[in-house]
Amino acid sequence: MATDQSDSTRRDFLLVATGAFAAVGGAAALWPLVDQMNPDASTQALASIEVDLEPIEAGQAVTVLWRGKPIFVRHRTEEEIKLANEANVSDLPDPEARNADLPEDAPATDINRTKKDHENWLILVGICTHLGCIPKGQRLGDKKGEFDGWFCPCHGSHYDTAGRIRKGPAPRNLDVPHYEFVSDTKVKIG
Amino acid sequence: MAQHESTYQPNTGVERWLDDRLPLPRLMHDQVNAFPTPRNLNYWWTYGGILTFCLAVQIITGVVLAMHYQPSAEMAFDSVEHIMRNVNWGWLMRYTHAVGASMFFVAVYIHFFRGLYYGSYKAPREVLWILGVIILLLMMATAFMGYSLVWGQMSFWAVTVITNLFSSLDSIIPGVGTAIVEWIWGGYSVTGTTLTRLFSLHYLLPFAIAGVVVLHIWALHVPGNNNPTGVSVKQNSDTIPFHPYYTTKDMFALTLFALLFAWFVFYAPNYLGHADNYIEANPLQTPPHIVPEWYFLPYYAILRAIPNKLLGVIAMFGSIAVLFLVPWLDTSRVRSARYRPLYKWFFWLFVITCLVLGYLGAKPPEGAYLTFGRIFTAYYFIHFLIIMPLLGAIETPRATPKSITEDVLDKASKGDGDAGAIAGVSGAPAAPETR
């Protein structure tokens, strides 16, 4: 009996040990198969771009491409800035600044959405935070929505003149990417 | 039913030799030729065969298209035009494949409504039904990926919008949604990298569908077919062999279906598509009005009806997921709506709801369209989650016939109008008794 029992224990141990080894090995073999789909080295190589602001008049906007994403650069008018400042931050659907250069909990005031002393320049990732469409409002004839900023035609999200979500299904304000002013008329994005 | 005795008779030496080694002829004989099938199946039961045909057409034309298509951002759009203009019969292959996707969904939706009307999901066919819902999900994934391959404006923005659905997970665990979306894209936006992997999966999934179809047919052949009365088969006289009775009926229905199919392919190949997809994908410009293909419109309406991103996505997936629960949500003991005076009306109300949601999905998301979108989205779920369980308790079903035979012979003698036309065509009175 004693021999039988110790045999069975030995078998159990071998079974569990082999099974566990196979499971770990299987999982390890699975990871490369999953990870191969993540952005590759060439995609990750962080390109930054410089944008010349000189030719953009107040009231105009341009779209540039950065990391495959459209970046909105808008030269805001005085009225647009005033309109953005009138909004009460605590009433916004998303009260956070979503500015890559500021801490996460920074409030979504107009100044936090821009750079100090360059409040007339609004620079945003031009991708609707709902499902990734590009909102309308860059061109002069575009429908700009109820808050005079951008309007996403896909599912009806309205953004204001600081790129903050005001109405519609989008959960977040348009993202503000990392950027800095190299000179008064040139910004480096990324 | 499935336990019926094998009637296969290997007559030659070769057949006997094979029967001892791989009894495939026996399987085909018992499950196709001699398979005992209720004698009263109407034309709504021909869609299983039609769907098998659709899958075969998609795989054959798809394999041909893949011989000429280039899955890269630079070449995809042009190679589709190359297929249309240069490749011998390329236009026919592509139009058949594109129209075929729509026909596949026409057939699958009719097949689902058939199941809902006649209670084909009820015990003992729950697994059969669940496998059907899995096939529907796989079909949707395949159709979506196939549509992306054209790499037109609608393709590109459909991929952007649908893959972004996963980013809604960010509101549960921040970062997870974005990580998943970038994993799917293989970058920070939809690019040629994304296109190539969608092509790979688009080629794979139809074979996965074929595999689940085999399971679906297996699960059908264990309890056997449901039928318009919903009454289980009780005696030999309730059934006729599948061949030649239902092979003939299926072929006739398939011929009519193929006429419709061919009409679209040859006379209106682009009617079900969207003109914007003949503009090459442009990552910098969203088309003014994005709509999915017609077969996704009801889900799209549900997605847009809810003003919260995560909840909208949950509702959209939930509209399919709820189908998995149907066998248990329906509490009535009677299968067929023919004997359910209340359910019959709610069934048609549900059909109308799906059609209206489809109409609303094609309209811009504003004003009255949005309001009605919300009402009908709510009703879609109310139908399954409230009406179905409730009806079982409050409805008094009409008396069901004692057997299929009794129902058929009663009708034949009385000339009952209910299924008169169907009975006439299927020749129920002429159907001989099985041995």
XYZ file of C-alpha atoms in Angstrom, chain A residues 31 33-40 43-45 63-65 67-71 127-136 139 143 151-156 168-172, chain B residues 157 160-162 164-167 170 178-179 182-191 193 197 201 282-290 300 303-304 306-309 313 365-366:
86
model
C 3.224 36.415 -26.548
C 2.237 36.046 -31.744
C 0.223 38.733 -29.964
C 2.928 41.375 -29.704
C 3.838 41.236 -33.408
C 0.694 43.234 -34.064
C 1.741 46.189 -31.894
C 3.204 49.311 -33.561
C 6.615 48.323 -34.978
C 6.177 53.371 -36.573
C 7.355 54.046 -33.058
C 10.321 56.119 -34.185
C -4.214 70.724 -40.828
C -0.820 69.032 -40.711
C 0.019 65.336 -40.447
C 2.410 60.329 -36.703
C -0.321 59.615 -39.216
C -2.748 61.828 -37.332
C -4.196 65.140 -38.471
C -3.155 68.060 -36.259
C -9.462 63.230 -34.131
C -12.898 63.053 -32.598
C -12.601 61.344 -29.226
C -15.759 59.409 -29.936
C -14.865 57.063 -32.770
C -11.973 58.711 -34.549
C -13.529 60.728 -37.352
C -12.018 64.076 -38.309
C -14.333 66.858 -37.177
C -15.394 69.568 -39.617
C -12.190 75.091 -43.726
C -20.182 73.510 -40.440
C -18.491 69.541 -35.546
C -18.035 65.817 -36.073
C -20.394 64.702 -38.847
C -20.169 61.022 -37.990
C -22.128 60.999 -34.770
C -22.834 64.638 -34.052
C -22.797 64.870 -28.404
C -21.431 61.389 -27.709
C -17.673 62.141 -27.545
C -16.366 61.513 -24.017
C -13.257 63.736 -24.009
C -13.539 55.551 -42.205
C -11.497 53.972 -38.160
C -14.910 54.170 -36.523
C -15.320 50.458 -35.813
C -12.268 52.958 -32.281
C -15.230 51.236 -30.616
C -12.646 49.420 -28.508
C -11.203 52.689 -27.227
C -10.647 53.585 -21.712
C -6.117 52.877 -26.546
C -3.606 50.043 -26.160
C -3.127 50.625 -31.353
C -2.531 46.877 -31.234
C -5.251 46.345 -33.825
C -3.940 49.193 -35.993
C -0.253 48.379 -35.619
C 0.313 52.121 -35.351
C -1.249 55.327 -34.110
C -3.887 55.515 -36.801
C -5.361 53.270 -39.503
C -2.628 52.645 -42.082
C -0.282 47.966 -41.837
C -3.761 42.276 -41.307
C -8.060 37.698 -41.304
C -7.853 59.871 -47.488
C -6.746 59.889 -43.832
C -7.082 63.682 -43.710
C -10.706 63.958 -44.715
C -13.759 62.297 -43.231
C -16.647 62.039 -45.698
C -19.507 64.384 -44.721
C -21.859 61.504 -44.027
C -20.514 58.106 -42.970
C -25.335 51.658 -36.263
C -24.810 52.837 -31.429
C -25.726 56.422 -32.200
C -27.060 56.469 -26.914
C -25.247 59.703 -26.065
C -22.513 57.936 -24.091
C -19.627 56.302 -25.924
C -20.890 50.402 -27.773
C -27.812 61.646 -36.189
C -29.892 64.708 -35.360
